[in-house]
Amino acid sequence: MRKTTSITLAVVGVVAFTALFAVSGFNGNDSQLNQVFSPEDQEFLKFITLHGKSYATKEEFQFRQNLFKSNLLKIRMHNAQNGVSYRLGVNKFSDMTPEEYKKRLGYLPHNVDQSKVKYLAPSNGDNTIDWRTKGAVTQVKDQGQCGSCWSFSATGSIEGHNFLTNKQLVSLSEQQLVDCSQAQGNEGCNGGWMDSAFQYAEQTPLETEADYPYEGVDDTCRVDASKETVQVKSYVDVTPNDADQLIAALQLGPVSVAIEADQNIFQSYQGGVINDSSCGTELDHGVLAVGYGTDGGVPYFIVKNSWGPDWGDQGYVKIAATNDNICGILSQPSYPEIVQK
């Protein structure tokens, strides 16, 4: 009984602590607030309020607060450097352990079928392209705590190429891929590969998001043949490790790509062009390249993530479009070809 009472009091204390902040409002010039809370504590309370965080005990509160402060220090140290091309910032992942954060990664590296690799003729086309402005990209989605990034990358490229082939933008079902593509080697929330998703969609057309909605957990496959909407005809593995080849592929439509995203640079990314090697090239996350452009003379790829619009730059990240293979983005690009209706 005493233990239950102490936990309850701890929870009440945390709630009261947060409520006091919420009532006061976050104002760096508020002298009373500055006397009670350190600047880091104020940032943590702002974070709790903004993201609707709640912690069951005082111990968990303190644990999350320490994680937050550690991440905040990394963010400030990076942003204080001269000449950095990208910014880090506090987001919904700022109180997570590395293990918790990595649950959102789920790309399983595979050897590419060399018969699928295609060299694309370089083009002297536009210096910039953004498939979002052309109507070929659906809204930013959120995979939650399921390692289903590969399915979002795959549906994104299928959605884009279906728009270009059949003149209709339809949000497609990631959950169908999570539940039903094990025969192709995918493992649902434990990871998968975009090419394997394309192979599944060659055999079984995808249903819409509305007909087969996302759950964020592994579930029983329940395909309804009467609701099948978009079918893949084939897919292309783009010649790897060549920025011009990925640019050539992007001139044809959105492209599924794999990157390394397990470092703090990605966990806390807020904006700008990632243009250094600190994110690594050990592929663990599937995302969608939707265009390219330049920022201050630095060429970049526009990349759609699946962590919701409250991550990064409204759900997107810019990665340098050079042959340095930043974050591994040039390692395994691929895109589908769609059955025309």
Short mmCIF file of C-alpha atoms in Angstrom, two decimals:
data_model
loop_
_atom_site.label_atom_id
_atom_site.label_comp_id
_atom_site.label_asym_id
_atom_site.label_seq_id
_atom_site.Cartn_x
_atom_site.Cartn_y
_atom_site.Cartn_z
CA MET A 1 0.00 0.00 0.00
CA ARG A 2 2.82 2.36 0.91
CA LYS A 3 4.53 1.67 -2.44
CA THR A 4 1.31 2.39 -4.36
CA THR A 5 0.83 5.63 -2.44
CA SER A 6 4.38 6.79 -3.14
CA ILE A 7 4.02 6.09 -6.87
CA THR A 8 0.72 7.96 -6.93
CA LEU A 9 2.30 10.93 -5.18
CA ALA A 10 5.18 10.85 -7.65
CA VAL A 11 2.75 10.94 -10.57
CA VAL A 12 0.81 13.78 -8.98
CA GLY A 13 4.06 15.66 -8.45
CA VAL A 14 5.03 15.29 -12.10
CA VAL A 15 1.58 16.40 -13.25
CA ALA A 16 1.65 19.40 -10.93
CA PHE A 17 5.17 20.27 -12.10
CA THR A 18 4.02 20.20 -15.70
CA ALA A 19 0.79 22.03 -14.96
CA LEU A 20 2.70 24.85 -13.28
CA PHE A 21 4.75 25.28 -16.43
CA ALA A 22 1.69 25.13 -18.66
CA VAL A 23 -0.12 27.78 -16.64
CA SER A 24 2.95 30.03 -16.51
CA GLY A 25 3.54 29.75 -20.24
CA PHE A 26 6.99 29.43 -21.71
CA ASN A 27 8.64 32.84 -21.61
CA GLY A 28 12.37 33.20 -21.32
CA ASN A 29 11.84 36.65 -19.75
CA ASP A 30 9.56 35.36 -17.00
CA SER A 31 11.66 36.05 -13.90
CA GLN A 32 9.59 33.81 -11.63
CA LEU A 33 9.91 30.87 -14.03
CA ASN A 34 13.65 31.48 -14.33
CA GLN A 35 14.02 31.42 -10.55
CA VAL A 36 12.22 28.08 -10.22
CA PHE A 37 13.48 26.20 -13.29
CA SER A 38 16.83 26.10 -15.06
CA PRO A 39 16.80 26.87 -18.80
CA GLU A 40 17.17 23.14 -19.52
CA ASP A 41 14.25 22.33 -17.19
CA GLN A 42 12.15 24.93 -18.97
CA GLU A 43 13.01 23.34 -22.31
CA PHE A 44 12.02 19.93 -20.96
CA LEU A 45 8.69 21.20 -19.67
CA LYS A 46 8.02 22.92 -22.97
CA PHE A 47 8.80 19.60 -24.68
CA ILE A 48 6.39 17.69 -22.41
CA THR A 49 3.58 20.14 -23.08
CA LEU A 50 4.14 20.34 -26.84
CA HIS A 51 4.31 16.57 -27.37
CA GLY A 52 1.78 15.49 -24.75
CA LYS A 53 4.32 13.37 -22.88
CA SER A 54 3.40 11.64 -19.62
CA TYR A 55 5.55 9.55 -17.29
CA ALA A 56 4.26 7.01 -14.78
CA THR A 57 6.69 7.68 -11.92
CA LYS A 58 9.07 10.28 -10.59
CA GLU A 59 11.94 7.95 -11.50
CA GLU A 60 10.81 7.75 -15.11
CA PHE A 61 10.37 11.51 -15.21
CA GLN A 62 13.94 11.99 -14.04
CA PHE A 63 15.22 9.32 -16.44
CA ARG A 64 13.51 10.99 -19.41
CA GLN A 65 14.63 14.41 -18.26
CA ASN A 66 18.26 13.25 -18.22
CA LEU A 67 17.92 11.73 -21.69
CA PHE A 68 16.38 14.97 -22.92
CA LYS A 69 19.17 17.08 -21.44
CA SER A 70 21.81 14.84 -23.02
CA ASN A 71 20.18 15.18 -26.45
CA LEU A 72 19.69 18.92 -25.94
CA LEU A 73 23.43 19.29 -25.25
CA LYS A 74 24.27 17.44 -28.49
CA ILE A 75 21.85 19.67 -30.40
CA ARG A 76 23.33 22.87 -28.97
CA MET A 77 26.91 21.76 -29.57
CA HIS A 78 26.17 20.98 -33.21
CA ASN A 79 24.24 24.18 -33.89
CA ALA A 80 27.00 26.29 -32.28
CA GLN A 81 29.56 25.15 -34.85
CA ASN A 82 30.52 27.49 -37.65
CA GLY A 83 29.66 26.54 -41.20
CA VAL A 84 27.26 23.67 -40.53
CA SER A 85 24.85 23.06 -43.39
CA TYR A 86 22.01 21.56 -41.34
CA ARG A 87 20.29 22.23 -38.03
CA LEU A 88 19.35 19.91 -35.21
CA GLY A 89 16.43 20.54 -32.87
CA VAL A 90 14.24 19.14 -30.14
CA ASN A 91 11.51 16.80 -31.38
CA LYS A 92 9.32 13.94 -30.15
CA PHE A 93 12.34 11.61 -30.02
CA SER A 94 14.36 13.80 -27.65
CA ASP A 95 13.51 11.79 -24.51
CA MET A 96 14.12 8.36 -26.06
CA THR A 97 16.92 5.88 -25.56
CA PRO A 98 18.83 4.87 -28.70
CA GLU A 99 17.10 1.48 -28.56
CA GLU A 100 13.63 3.05 -28.47
CA TYR A 101 14.48 5.38 -31.33
CA LYS A 102 15.85 2.54 -33.46
CA LYS A 103 12.50 0.74 -33.34
CA ARG A 104 11.47 3.09 -36.15
CA LEU A 105 14.18 1.65 -38.38
CA GLY A 106 13.49 -1.57 -40.24
CA TYR A 107 15.39 -1.82 -43.49
CA LEU A 108 16.85 -5.30 -44.03
CA PRO A 109 19.83 -5.12 -46.43
CA HIS A 110 19.77 -7.56 -49.35
CA ASN A 111 21.95 -8.35 -52.32
CA VAL A 112 20.49 -6.71 -55.41
CA ASP A 113 19.46 -8.93 -58.33
CA GLN A 114 21.97 -7.77 -60.95
CA SER A 115 19.52 -8.56 -63.74
CA LYS A 116 17.34 -5.75 -62.39
CA VAL A 117 20.11 -3.13 -62.39
CA LYS A 118 19.64 -0.58 -65.14
CA TYR A 119 21.91 2.20 -66.35
CA LEU A 120 19.87 5.32 -67.06
CA ALA A 121 21.00 7.73 -69.74
CA PRO A 122 22.05 11.00 -68.06
CA SER A 123 19.78 13.90 -68.87
CA ASN A 124 20.41 17.59 -69.29
CA GLY A 125 17.00 18.30 -67.85
CA ASP A 126 15.93 20.62 -65.06
CA ASN A 127 18.40 21.61 -62.34
CA THR A 128 15.61 21.00 -59.88
CA ILE A 129 12.58 18.77 -59.68
CA ASP A 130 10.07 18.31 -56.87
CA TRP A 131 7.38 15.68 -57.39
CA ARG A 132 5.39 17.15 -54.49
CA THR A 133 4.58 20.20 -56.59
CA LYS A 134 3.53 17.99 -59.51
CA GLY A 135 0.94 16.09 -57.49
CA ALA A 136 2.81 12.77 -57.33
CA VAL A 137 3.40 12.57 -53.57
CA THR A 138 0.89 11.78 -50.81
CA GLN A 139 0.92 13.39 -47.37
CA VAL A 140 3.67 12.56 -44.87
CA LYS A 141 2.72 9.44 -42.92
CA ASP A 142 3.85 8.04 -39.55
CA GLN A 143 4.96 4.44 -39.12
CA GLY A 144 4.87 4.65 -35.31
CA GLN A 145 6.87 2.12 -33.29
CA CYS A 146 6.71 -0.52 -36.05
CA GLY A 147 9.85 -1.15 -38.13
CA SER A 148 7.85 -0.80 -41.34
CA CYS A 149 9.81 2.03 -42.98
CA TRP A 150 10.43 -0.21 -46.02
CA SER A 151 6.67 -0.46 -46.67
CA PHE A 152 6.23 3.33 -46.60
CA SER A 153 9.15 3.79 -48.97
CA ALA A 154 7.66 1.19 -51.32
CA THR A 155 4.11 2.58 -51.28
CA GLY A 156 5.49 6.08 -51.80
CA SER A 157 7.26 5.15 -55.02
CA ILE A 158 4.31 3.04 -56.19
CA GLU A 159 1.93 5.94 -55.46
CA GLY A 160 4.13 8.34 -57.42
CA HIS A 161 4.60 6.12 -60.45
CA ASN A 162 0.92 5.17 -60.43
CA PHE A 163 0.12 8.89 -60.60
CA LEU A 164 2.43 9.27 -63.58
CA THR A 165 1.07 6.15 -65.30
CA ASN A 166 -2.64 6.31 -64.50
CA LYS A 167 -3.05 10.03 -63.68
CA GLN A 168 -4.45 9.41 -60.21
CA LEU A 169 -2.80 9.93 -56.81
CA VAL A 170 -4.05 7.23 -54.42
CA SER A 171 -2.71 6.62 -50.92
CA LEU A 172 -1.86 2.92 -50.76
CA SER A 173 -1.77 0.40 -47.92
CA GLU A 174 1.46 -0.11 -46.00
CA GLN A 175 -0.38 -2.48 -43.68
CA GLN A 176 -1.07 -4.87 -46.57
CA LEU A 177 2.67 -5.11 -47.18
CA VAL A 178 3.35 -5.55 -43.45
CA ASP A 179 0.78 -8.35 -43.15
CA CYS A 180 1.08 -10.15 -46.46
CA SER A 181 4.59 -10.05 -48.00
CA GLN A 182 6.42 -12.58 -45.83
CA ALA A 183 6.72 -14.98 -48.78
CA GLN A 184 8.89 -12.37 -50.51
CA GLY A 185 11.21 -12.19 -47.48
CA ASN A 186 9.74 -9.26 -45.57
CA GLU A 187 9.24 -9.49 -41.81
CA GLY A 188 6.49 -6.98 -41.06
CA CYS A 189 7.35 -4.73 -38.13
CA ASN A 190 10.72 -6.47 -37.84
CA GLY A 191 11.88 -5.09 -41.16
CA GLY A 192 11.81 -5.56 -44.89
CA TRP A 193 13.09 -4.47 -48.28
CA MET A 194 11.47 -2.26 -50.89
CA ASP A 195 12.34 -4.57 -53.79
CA SER A 196 10.59 -7.41 -51.96
CA ALA A 197 7.55 -5.17 -51.57
CA PHE A 198 7.59 -4.51 -55.32
CA GLN A 199 7.77 -8.27 -55.93
CA TYR A 200 4.70 -8.77 -53.76
CA ALA A 201 2.81 -6.00 -55.58
CA GLU A 202 3.63 -7.66 -58.91
CA GLN A 203 1.69 -10.72 -57.75
CA THR A 204 -0.99 -9.03 -55.63
CA PRO A 205 -2.20 -5.49 -56.37
CA LEU A 206 -2.24 -3.09 -53.44
CA GLU A 207 -5.41 -1.85 -51.81
CA THR A 208 -5.92 1.76 -50.78
CA GLU A 209 -5.03 3.09 -47.35
CA ALA A 210 -8.73 3.63 -46.72
CA ASP A 211 -9.64 0.02 -47.50
CA TYR A 212 -6.70 -1.55 -45.64
CA PRO A 213 -5.71 1.05 -43.00
CA TYR A 214 -2.42 1.20 -41.14
CA GLU A 215 -2.26 -0.32 -37.65
CA GLY A 216 1.44 -0.20 -36.82
CA VAL A 217 1.53 -3.85 -35.67
CA ASP A 218 1.82 -7.21 -37.39
CA ASP A 219 -1.61 -8.61 -38.21
CA THR A 220 -3.25 -11.36 -40.26
CA CYS A 221 -3.24 -10.87 -44.02
CA ARG A 222 -6.78 -10.02 -45.15
CA VAL A 223 -6.56 -9.07 -48.82
CA ASP A 224 -9.86 -8.40 -50.57
CA ALA A 225 -9.46 -9.04 -54.31
CA SER A 226 -12.43 -6.79 -55.06
CA LYS A 227 -10.54 -3.82 -53.57
CA GLU A 228 -7.17 -4.29 -55.26
CA THR A 229 -6.21 -0.98 -56.87
CA VAL A 230 -2.62 -0.66 -58.12
CA GLN A 231 -0.35 -3.37 -59.52
CA VAL A 232 3.39 -3.28 -60.14
CA LYS A 233 4.49 -4.52 -63.58
CA SER A 234 8.21 -4.67 -62.78
CA TYR A 235 10.86 -2.68 -60.96
CA VAL A 236 14.28 -1.20 -61.66
CA ASP A 237 17.36 -1.17 -59.45
CA VAL A 238 19.21 2.03 -60.28
CA THR A 239 22.97 1.81 -60.87
CA PRO A 240 24.35 2.39 -57.36
CA ASN A 241 26.90 4.85 -55.96
CA ASP A 242 26.33 7.41 -58.71
CA ALA A 243 24.53 10.67 -57.94
CA ASP A 244 23.83 11.30 -61.63
CA GLN A 245 22.06 7.95 -61.87
CA LEU A 246 19.76 8.76 -58.93
CA ILE A 247 19.07 12.16 -60.48
CA ALA A 248 18.23 10.47 -63.79
CA ALA A 249 15.86 8.11 -61.96
CA LEU A 250 14.23 11.04 -60.17
CA GLN A 251 13.47 12.64 -63.52
CA LEU A 252 11.19 9.63 -64.09
CA GLY A 253 9.44 9.82 -60.71
CA PRO A 254 9.90 9.24 -56.95
CA VAL A 255 12.54 6.66 -56.01
CA SER A 256 12.79 4.31 -53.03
CA VAL A 257 16.16 4.66 -51.29
CA ALA A 258 17.83 3.21 -48.21
CA ILE A 259 19.95 5.20 -45.75
CA GLU A 260 21.59 4.92 -42.35
CA ALA A 261 19.41 6.77 -39.85
CA ASP A 262 20.44 5.42 -36.44
CA GLN A 263 22.65 8.37 -35.48
CA ASN A 264 21.70 11.51 -33.54
CA ILE A 265 22.06 13.57 -36.72
CA PHE A 266 18.86 11.94 -37.98
CA GLN A 267 17.10 11.59 -34.64
CA SER A 268 17.33 15.35 -34.10
CA TYR A 269 17.37 16.66 -37.70
CA GLN A 270 15.41 19.88 -38.12
CA GLY A 271 16.42 21.44 -41.43
CA GLY A 272 19.14 22.22 -43.95
CA VAL A 273 21.28 19.92 -46.10
CA ILE A 274 23.06 16.96 -44.50
CA ASN A 275 26.44 17.21 -46.16
CA ASP A 276 28.89 15.21 -44.02
CA SER A 277 29.64 11.60 -43.24
CA SER A 278 28.42 11.60 -39.63
CA CYS A 279 25.20 9.72 -40.46
CA GLY A 280 27.13 6.71 -41.82
CA THR A 281 26.38 4.35 -44.70
CA GLU A 282 25.24 1.15 -42.91
CA LEU A 283 21.74 0.93 -44.37
CA ASP A 284 18.94 0.53 -41.82
CA HIS A 285 16.05 2.74 -42.94
CA GLY A 286 13.87 2.94 -46.05
CA VAL A 287 12.74 6.38 -47.27
CA LEU A 288 11.56 8.05 -50.49
CA ALA A 289 13.49 10.47 -52.70
CA VAL A 290 10.99 12.86 -54.29
CA GLY A 291 13.23 15.39 -56.01
CA TYR A 292 16.47 17.34 -56.04
CA GLY A 293 17.63 20.95 -56.00
CA THR A 294 20.38 23.25 -54.71
CA ASP A 295 20.79 25.28 -51.53
CA GLY A 296 23.57 27.86 -51.49
CA GLY A 297 25.28 26.01 -54.29
CA VAL A 298 25.02 22.66 -52.50
CA PRO A 299 23.05 20.07 -54.52
CA TYR A 300 20.65 17.96 -52.49
CA PHE A 301 18.06 15.23 -52.72
CA ILE A 302 14.59 15.88 -51.24
CA VAL A 303 13.70 12.88 -49.08
CA LYS A 304 10.32 12.00 -47.58
CA ASN A 305 10.48 10.20 -44.24
CA SER A 306 7.72 8.23 -42.49
CA TRP A 307 7.95 9.70 -38.99
CA GLY A 308 5.11 12.21 -39.29
CA PRO A 309 5.13 15.89 -40.27
CA ASP A 310 6.43 16.91 -36.82
CA TRP A 311 9.86 15.44 -37.58
CA GLY A 312 12.55 17.22 -39.59
CA ASP A 313 11.47 19.82 -42.12
CA GLN A 314 7.72 19.05 -42.10
CA GLY A 315 8.51 15.35 -42.44
CA TYR A 316 11.30 15.78 -45.01
CA VAL A 317 15.09 15.87 -45.01
CA LYS A 318 17.61 17.16 -47.55
CA ILE A 319 20.66 14.98 -48.21
CA ALA A 320 23.60 16.15 -50.31
CA ALA A 321 23.44 14.95 -53.92
CA THR A 322 27.12 14.15 -54.36
CA ASN A 323 29.09 10.99 -55.08
CA ASP A 324 30.18 10.94 -51.42
CA ASN A 325 27.09 8.76 -50.83
CA ILE A 326 25.96 10.75 -47.80
CA CYS A 327 23.92 8.55 -45.43
CA GLY A 328 24.23 5.75 -48.00
CA ILE A 329 21.50 7.25 -50.18
CA LEU A 330 23.17 6.08 -53.42
CA SER A 331 23.62 2.48 -52.30
CA GLN A 332 20.34 0.81 -53.30
CA PRO A 333 17.87 3.08 -55.17
CA SER A 334 14.95 1.42 -56.93
CA TYR A 335 11.58 2.31 -58.42
CA PRO A 336 8.55 0.40 -59.76
CA GLU A 337 6.91 0.30 -63.16
CA ILE A 338 3.11 0.26 -62.94
CA VAL A 339 0.46 -1.67 -64.83
CA GLN A 340 -1.49 0.81 -66.95
CA LYS A 341 -5.26 0.70 -66.59
#
